[in-house]
Amino acid sequence: MNLKCKHSCEKCRYEVSFALLLIIVSSPYVLSVRFESSTHASKNTFLKGSPPNNITDLVVPFGYPLEQHVLTTEDGYVLTLYRIPSSGTHKSGNNPAGNKPAVLLSHGLLDSCACFLLLGPGRALAFMLADQGFDVWLGNARGSTHSRNHTRLNTSSPLFWAFSFDEMAKYDLPAQLDKIVEVTGHTQVSFVGHSQGTTVLLAALASQPHLNDKIKMAILMAPVVFTQKISSIPFLTLASLGTDQIFTMMGVNEFLPSDKVVALLEGSLCYMQPALCLNILSAIAGFSQDNVDPDRLPSYLKYTPAGTSVQNIAHWSQAVRQALPRTLYSFDYGSDCRVMRDGVTMCNWVRYGRPDPPAYDLGAVRSPIMLVTGGRDRLSDAVEVEYLRESLAAGVVFQELHIERYEHLDFTWGRDVADTVYRQVLEVLFQQT
């Protein structure tokens, strides 16, 4: 197969897979009016402005310093950590120079560290932390826009995409913590995560108890651990139809890569049907109609979705389909060891030495935790947040903040999230420093 043909086939696979996703999410539920074109999503408003192109463009023009740190995990993935070491020309906050506590921000599924920057100075969490004297570190999960390298594999290899949040917990988070400790000299790091970022932390602390000593405290926004009561129709449909298996059979190993999706969205869908585009974004995870600035949506689309692996989506689909509630399992490779995946025999017996995947022992988590939840969150159900609280050891959850009107993405996109959530987060971080 020549190079031109190869690229054509790859483009076709992505277009077909994206079309399939649109069919799935374009259900009557999604098409019910959530955003009116004339009010919130006119063509001119949706496509207004020229969004920034990279993380540097989101930080440096506002007078903040930015460092890029590259680290390599034990299994060879090359990840990017961004650091805002100070507030630059802005106020120094309450922490004197040279004594800045380190905070790691961890993004959710299909997102990147940009989610903590896109609201801009004074409103985005990363800037607010820097202004108050924190040493801010922004993580990027393997396979997302800013962490797509490997020491041996390239992104065209199916083996590059053979990961889920298991590997993020086993390799990515420990490597990020080690890098922060190495650079700053601190022995402990505070953690703020959103969505899948909270899952990765809990899985890491549960499976590697020594990591609890490195986490000073953790603030979990819209935590997602148990998923049997989620009410996101597109997500439930993805799981029930086995869409992850369809993608795999099509030879698609990467799920919603940012550059290809943005090209499709900006080129057609969001221009011709902006309300539909917003409905799709809202239906998958959810954000409040009146709490999102439509002028910022071009920037949100520029950075989201940031991509992940089909295997990671498969892991979440397994979690939705699993029979036992209140349990977070490792990825299920199946019990048939005759099946080969990309030329490698992989099954639960080979991977785990047992016929079924092991569960994470959340009772092993010792780091102090604050839970921040929303009453209208379709992915972080209130009942399952209660299950999470009960699964953790007594006293681990030391504080909670509940915003009844908040949906899943309001915690990163909300107009009022700075006053409603982030200021309380800052207060808690100060109390623990």
Coordinates of C-alpha atoms in Angstrom, one line a residue:
M1 CA 0.0 0.0 0.0
N2 CA 1.5 3.3 -1.0
L3 CA 1.7 6.3 1.4
K4 CA -1.1 8.2 -0.3
C5 CA -3.5 5.3 -0.2
K6 CA -2.6 4.6 3.5
H7 CA -3.4 8.2 4.5
S8 CA -6.7 8.0 2.5
C9 CA -7.7 4.8 4.3
E10 CA -6.8 6.3 7.7
K11 CA -8.9 9.4 6.9
C12 CA -11.8 7.2 5.8
R13 CA -11.7 5.2 9.0
Y14 CA -11.7 8.3 11.1
E15 CA -14.6 9.8 9.1
V16 CA -16.6 6.6 9.3
S17 CA -16.0 6.2 13.1
F18 CA -16.9 9.9 13.7
A19 CA -20.0 9.5 11.6
L20 CA -21.0 6.4 13.7
L21 CA -20.4 8.4 16.8
L22 CA -22.7 11.2 15.5
I23 CA -25.4 8.7 14.7
I24 CA -25.2 7.4 18.3
V25 CA -25.3 10.7 20.0
S26 CA -27.9 12.3 17.6
S27 CA -30.7 10.5 19.4
P28 CA -34.1 12.2 20.1
Y29 CA -32.7 13.0 23.5
V30 CA -29.8 15.0 22.0
L31 CA -32.0 16.7 19.4
S32 CA -34.4 17.9 22.0
V33 CA -33.7 21.6 22.2
R34 CA -31.1 22.5 24.7
F35 CA -29.5 25.4 22.8
E36 CA -31.4 27.6 20.6
S37 CA -29.5 28.8 17.5
S38 CA -30.9 32.3 17.6
T39 CA -30.0 32.8 21.3
H40 CA -26.8 30.9 22.1
A41 CA -25.3 29.5 19.0
S42 CA -25.6 31.7 16.0
K43 CA -23.1 30.9 13.2
N44 CA -21.2 34.2 13.8
T45 CA -21.0 33.7 17.6
F46 CA -19.9 30.0 17.4
L47 CA -17.2 30.7 14.9
K48 CA -16.2 34.1 16.3
G49 CA -12.6 34.9 16.9
S50 CA -9.3 33.0 16.3
P51 CA -8.7 30.5 19.1
P52 CA -5.2 30.0 20.5
N53 CA -3.2 27.1 19.0
N54 CA -1.2 25.7 21.9
I55 CA -0.7 25.8 25.6
T56 CA 1.9 28.6 25.3
D57 CA -0.7 30.8 23.6
L58 CA -3.0 30.3 26.6
V59 CA -0.5 31.4 29.2
V60 CA 2.5 33.5 28.1
P61 CA 0.5 36.4 26.5
F62 CA -1.0 37.1 29.9
G63 CA 2.4 37.7 31.6
Y64 CA 2.7 34.3 33.3
P65 CA 5.9 32.2 32.9
L66 CA 5.5 28.7 31.5
E67 CA 7.8 25.7 31.6
Q68 CA 7.5 22.5 29.7
H69 CA 8.8 19.4 31.3
V70 CA 9.0 16.1 29.4
L71 CA 9.1 12.8 31.3
T72 CA 9.2 9.1 30.3
T73 CA 7.1 6.5 32.0
E74 CA 8.4 3.0 32.9
D75 CA 6.5 1.6 29.9
G76 CA 8.0 4.1 27.5
Y77 CA 5.3 6.8 27.1
V78 CA 6.7 10.3 26.8
L79 CA 4.4 12.8 28.6
T80 CA 4.3 16.5 28.8
L81 CA 3.9 18.4 32.1
Y82 CA 3.4 22.2 31.9
R83 CA 4.4 24.3 34.9
I84 CA 3.4 27.8 35.9
P85 CA 6.0 28.4 38.6
S86 CA 4.8 31.9 39.6
S87 CA 2.3 34.5 38.8
G88 CA 4.8 36.6 36.7
T89 CA 3.7 40.2 36.6
H90 CA 0.7 39.3 38.8
K91 CA 0.4 39.4 42.5
S92 CA 2.3 36.8 44.5
G93 CA -0.5 35.8 46.8
N94 CA 0.0 34.5 50.3
N95 CA 2.9 32.2 49.7
P96 CA 6.4 33.8 49.7
A97 CA 8.8 33.2 46.9
G98 CA 10.8 30.0 47.3
N99 CA 8.1 28.4 49.5
K100 CA 5.4 27.7 47.0
P101 CA 3.4 24.5 47.5
A102 CA 3.1 22.3 44.4
V103 CA -0.3 21.5 43.0
L104 CA -0.9 19.0 40.2
L105 CA -4.0 19.5 38.0
S106 CA -5.3 16.4 36.2
H107 CA -7.9 16.6 33.4
G108 CA -10.8 14.3 32.5
L109 CA -11.6 11.9 29.7
L110 CA -11.0 13.3 26.1
D111 CA -9.7 16.5 27.7
S112 CA -6.2 18.0 28.2
C113 CA -4.6 20.4 30.6
A114 CA -6.1 23.3 28.6
C115 CA -9.4 22.8 30.5
F116 CA -7.7 24.5 33.5
L117 CA -6.6 27.5 31.4
L118 CA -9.3 28.3 28.9
L119 CA -11.4 30.6 31.1
G120 CA -8.4 32.9 31.3
P121 CA -6.7 34.9 34.1
G122 CA -8.8 35.5 37.1
R123 CA -11.3 32.7 36.2
A124 CA -9.3 29.6 35.2
L125 CA -8.1 27.4 38.1
A126 CA -4.5 27.3 37.0
F127 CA -4.2 31.1 36.9
M128 CA -6.0 31.6 40.2
L129 CA -3.7 29.1 41.9
A130 CA -0.6 30.9 40.4
D131 CA -1.9 34.3 41.6
Q132 CA -2.2 33.0 45.1
G133 CA 1.3 31.7 45.3
F134 CA 1.0 28.1 44.3
D135 CA 3.5 26.2 42.0
V136 CA 1.1 24.9 39.4
W137 CA 1.7 21.8 37.4
L138 CA -0.6 20.7 34.5
G139 CA -0.6 17.0 33.6
N140 CA -1.5 15.4 30.3
A141 CA -2.6 11.8 30.0
R142 CA -1.0 9.4 27.5
G143 CA -2.6 9.6 24.1
S144 CA -4.0 13.1 24.6
T145 CA -2.9 16.0 22.4
H146 CA 0.2 16.9 24.4
S147 CA 1.4 13.4 25.3
R148 CA 1.5 11.4 22.0
N149 CA 5.1 10.1 22.0
H150 CA 6.8 6.9 23.0
T151 CA 10.4 5.7 23.1
R152 CA 9.8 2.8 20.7
L153 CA 6.2 3.1 19.3
N154 CA 4.6 5.7 17.1
T155 CA 0.9 6.6 17.0
S156 CA 0.3 4.5 13.9
S157 CA 1.0 1.4 15.8
P158 CA -1.9 -0.3 17.5
L159 CA 0.3 -1.2 20.4
F160 CA 0.7 2.5 21.2
W161 CA -3.0 2.7 21.9
A162 CA -3.1 -0.5 24.1
F163 CA -3.9 1.3 27.3
S164 CA -6.7 2.5 29.5
F165 CA -6.9 4.4 32.7
D166 CA -5.2 1.4 34.4
E167 CA -1.9 2.4 32.8
M168 CA -2.5 6.1 33.6
A169 CA -2.8 5.1 37.2
K170 CA 0.1 2.6 37.2
Y171 CA 2.6 4.6 35.2
D172 CA 1.5 8.2 34.3
L173 CA 0.6 9.6 37.7
P174 CA 3.6 8.1 39.5
A175 CA 5.9 9.5 36.9
Q176 CA 4.3 13.0 37.1
L177 CA 4.6 13.0 40.9
D178 CA 8.2 11.9 40.7
K179 CA 9.0 14.7 38.3
I180 CA 7.4 17.3 40.5
V181 CA 9.2 16.1 43.5
E182 CA 12.5 16.1 41.6
V183 CA 12.1 19.6 40.3
T184 CA 10.6 21.3 43.4
G185 CA 12.3 19.4 46.2
H186 CA 8.9 19.0 47.9
T187 CA 8.0 15.6 49.4
Q188 CA 4.3 16.1 48.9
V189 CA 2.1 17.4 46.2
S190 CA -1.6 18.6 46.4
F191 CA -3.9 17.3 43.7
V192 CA -6.9 18.7 41.9
G193 CA -8.6 16.4 39.4
H194 CA -11.7 16.5 37.2
S195 CA -13.7 13.5 36.0
Q196 CA -11.3 10.7 34.8
G197 CA -8.5 12.6 36.5
T198 CA -10.2 11.6 39.8
T199 CA -10.4 8.0 38.7
V200 CA -6.8 7.8 37.9
L201 CA -5.8 9.2 41.3
L202 CA -8.0 6.8 43.2
A203 CA -6.9 3.8 41.2
A204 CA -3.2 4.8 41.7
L205 CA -3.6 5.3 45.5
A206 CA -5.5 2.0 45.8
S207 CA -3.1 -0.1 43.8
Q208 CA 0.2 1.6 45.0
P209 CA -0.4 2.6 48.6
H210 CA 3.1 4.2 48.9
L211 CA 1.8 7.0 46.7
N212 CA -0.5 8.1 49.5
D213 CA 2.6 9.6 51.2
K214 CA 3.2 11.8 48.2
I215 CA -0.3 13.3 48.0
K216 CA -0.8 16.0 50.6
M217 CA -4.5 16.3 49.8
A218 CA -6.7 15.7 46.8
I219 CA -9.7 17.7 45.6
L220 CA -11.9 15.6 43.3
M221 CA -14.2 17.6 41.1
A222 CA -17.1 15.6 39.4
P223 CA -15.5 12.3 40.6
V224 CA -16.3 9.3 38.4
V225 CA -15.6 5.9 39.9
F226 CA -18.8 3.8 39.7
T227 CA -20.8 4.2 36.5
Q228 CA -23.9 2.0 36.7
K229 CA -26.2 4.9 37.4
I230 CA -24.8 7.4 34.9
S231 CA -27.6 9.0 32.8
S232 CA -25.6 10.2 29.8
I233 CA -27.6 8.7 26.9
P234 CA -24.7 8.8 24.4
F235 CA -22.3 7.2 26.9
L236 CA -24.8 4.5 27.7
T237 CA -25.4 3.9 24.0
L238 CA -21.7 3.6 23.3
A239 CA -21.5 0.9 26.1
S240 CA -24.7 -1.0 25.2
L241 CA -23.9 -1.3 21.5
G242 CA -20.3 -2.4 22.0
T243 CA -19.2 0.5 19.9
D244 CA -15.6 0.1 21.1
Q245 CA -15.6 -3.4 19.5
I246 CA -16.9 -2.0 16.3
F247 CA -14.1 0.6 16.2
T248 CA -11.5 -2.1 16.9
M249 CA -12.8 -4.2 14.0
M250 CA -12.5 -1.2 11.8
G251 CA -8.8 -0.8 12.7
V252 CA -9.4 2.4 14.7
N253 CA -7.3 2.4 17.8
E254 CA -7.5 6.1 18.6
F255 CA -10.8 7.6 19.8
L256 CA -11.7 11.2 18.8
P257 CA -8.3 12.7 18.0
S258 CA -8.5 16.4 18.5
D259 CA -7.1 17.6 15.1
K260 CA -9.3 15.4 13.0
V261 CA -12.4 16.0 14.9
V262 CA -11.9 19.8 15.0
A263 CA -11.4 19.8 11.2
L264 CA -14.7 17.9 10.8
L265 CA -16.6 20.1 13.2
E266 CA -15.3 23.5 12.0
G267 CA -15.5 22.4 8.4
S268 CA -19.2 21.4 8.4
L269 CA -21.2 20.4 11.4
C270 CA -20.7 23.4 13.7
Y271 CA -21.0 25.9 10.8
M272 CA -24.2 24.5 9.3
Q273 CA -25.8 23.3 12.5
P274 CA -24.2 25.1 15.5
A275 CA -27.1 24.2 17.9
L276 CA -26.8 20.5 17.0
C277 CA -23.0 20.7 17.6
L278 CA -23.6 22.2 21.0
N279 CA -26.3 19.6 21.8
I280 CA -23.8 16.8 21.0
L281 CA -21.1 18.3 23.2
S282 CA -23.6 18.8 26.0
A283 CA -25.3 15.4 25.7
I284 CA -22.1 13.4 26.1
A285 CA -21.0 15.0 29.4
G286 CA -23.3 17.9 30.1
F287 CA -22.9 21.6 30.8
S288 CA -25.4 24.2 31.9
Q289 CA -26.9 26.2 29.0
D290 CA -26.8 29.5 31.0
N291 CA -23.4 28.9 32.5
V292 CA -21.3 28.7 29.4
D293 CA -20.0 31.7 27.4
P294 CA -20.7 31.0 23.8
D295 CA -17.9 33.3 22.7
R296 CA -15.4 30.9 24.2
L297 CA -16.8 27.8 22.4
P298 CA -14.3 28.1 19.5
S299 CA -11.5 27.7 22.0
Y300 CA -13.2 24.8 23.7
L301 CA -13.5 23.0 20.4
K302 CA -9.9 23.8 19.6
Y303 CA -8.7 21.8 22.6
T304 CA -11.6 19.3 23.2
P305 CA -11.8 16.5 22.5
A306 CA -8.1 15.8 22.9
G307 CA -8.3 12.1 22.1
T308 CA -7.7 8.8 24.0
S309 CA -7.5 5.2 23.1
V310 CA -10.4 3.0 22.0
Q311 CA -9.2 0.6 24.7
N312 CA -9.8 3.3 27.3
I313 CA -13.3 3.9 26.0
A314 CA -13.7 0.1 26.1
H315 CA -12.7 0.1 29.8
W316 CA -15.4 2.7 30.6
S317 CA -17.9 0.7 28.6
Q318 CA -17.0 -2.4 30.6
A319 CA -17.6 -0.4 33.8
V320 CA -21.1 0.6 32.6
R321 CA -21.9 -3.0 31.7
Q322 CA -20.5 -4.7 34.7
A323 CA -22.8 -6.7 36.9
L324 CA -21.4 -5.8 40.4
P325 CA -22.1 -2.3 41.7
R326 CA -19.8 -0.3 43.9
T327 CA -16.7 -1.9 42.3
L328 CA -14.0 -0.4 40.1
Y329 CA -12.3 -3.2 38.0
S330 CA -9.1 -3.3 36.0
F331 CA -9.5 -3.7 32.2
D332 CA -11.1 -7.0 31.3
Y333 CA -9.0 -8.8 28.6
G334 CA -11.3 -11.8 28.6
S335 CA -10.7 -15.4 29.6
D336 CA -10.0 -16.8 26.1
C337 CA -6.2 -17.0 25.9
R338 CA -6.4 -18.2 22.3
V339 CA -7.3 -14.7 21.1
M340 CA -4.4 -12.6 19.9
R341 CA -4.5 -8.8 20.0
D342 CA -2.2 -7.2 17.5
G343 CA 0.0 -10.3 17.4
V344 CA 0.2 -10.6 21.2
T345 CA -1.6 -13.1 23.3
M346 CA -3.5 -11.2 25.9
C347 CA -6.1 -12.4 28.4
N348 CA -6.8 -12.1 32.0
W349 CA -4.8 -15.2 32.8
V350 CA -1.7 -13.7 31.1
R351 CA -2.2 -10.2 32.4
Y352 CA -3.4 -10.9 36.0
G353 CA -2.9 -14.6 36.6
R354 CA -6.6 -15.1 37.2
P355 CA -9.7 -15.6 35.0
D356 CA -11.3 -12.2 35.8
P357 CA -9.8 -8.7 36.3
P358 CA -9.0 -7.6 39.8
A359 CA -10.9 -4.8 41.6
Y360 CA -9.2 -1.8 43.0
D361 CA -9.2 -1.7 46.8
L362 CA -10.4 1.8 47.5
G363 CA -10.2 1.2 51.2
A364 CA -6.4 1.4 50.8
V365 CA -6.7 5.2 49.9
R366 CA -5.3 7.2 52.8
S367 CA -4.8 10.7 51.4
P368 CA -7.2 13.4 52.6
I369 CA -9.9 14.0 50.0
M370 CA -12.4 16.8 49.3
L371 CA -15.4 15.9 47.1
V372 CA -16.8 18.5 44.8
T373 CA -20.0 17.4 43.1
G374 CA -22.9 18.7 40.9
G375 CA -26.6 17.9 41.3
R376 CA -27.2 17.6 37.6
D377 CA -24.1 15.7 36.7
R378 CA -24.9 12.8 34.3
L379 CA -21.6 11.1 34.8
S380 CA -21.0 11.6 38.5
D381 CA -24.3 10.4 40.0
A382 CA -25.1 11.5 43.6
V383 CA -25.9 7.9 44.7
E384 CA -22.6 6.6 43.3
V385 CA -20.7 9.5 44.9
E386 CA -22.2 8.3 48.2
Y387 CA -21.0 4.7 47.3
L388 CA -17.5 6.2 46.8
R389 CA -17.6 7.9 50.1
E390 CA -18.6 4.6 51.8
S391 CA -15.9 2.7 49.9
L392 CA -13.2 4.9 51.3
A393 CA -11.8 4.5 54.8
A394 CA -13.5 6.5 57.6
G395 CA -12.1 10.0 57.8
V396 CA -10.5 10.1 54.3
V397 CA -13.2 12.5 53.0
F398 CA -12.7 15.5 55.2
Q399 CA -14.8 18.1 53.3
E400 CA -17.5 18.3 50.6
L401 CA -18.9 20.9 48.3
H402 CA -22.1 20.3 46.3
I403 CA -23.5 22.7 43.7
E404 CA -27.0 21.5 42.9
R405 CA -27.3 23.2 39.5
Y406 CA -23.9 22.1 38.2
E407 CA -23.4 19.6 35.4
H408 CA -20.2 17.7 34.5
L409 CA -18.4 20.4 32.4
D410 CA -19.5 23.3 34.5
F411 CA -16.5 22.6 36.7
T412 CA -14.1 23.6 33.9
W413 CA -16.3 25.6 31.5
G414 CA -18.8 27.4 33.8
R415 CA -19.1 31.2 33.8
D416 CA -19.3 31.3 37.6
V417 CA -17.0 28.4 38.5
A418 CA -14.3 30.7 39.8
D419 CA -16.7 32.1 42.5
T420 CA -18.8 29.1 43.0
V421 CA -16.1 26.4 43.2
Y422 CA -12.5 27.6 42.7
R423 CA -12.4 30.1 45.6
Q424 CA -13.5 27.4 48.0
V425 CA -10.9 25.1 46.5
L426 CA -8.2 27.7 47.2
E427 CA -9.4 28.1 50.8
V428 CA -9.1 24.4 51.4
L429 CA -5.7 24.3 49.8
F430 CA -4.5 27.2 52.0
Q431 CA -5.9 25.4 55.1
Q432 CA -3.8 22.4 54.3
T433 CA -0.5 24.2 53.5

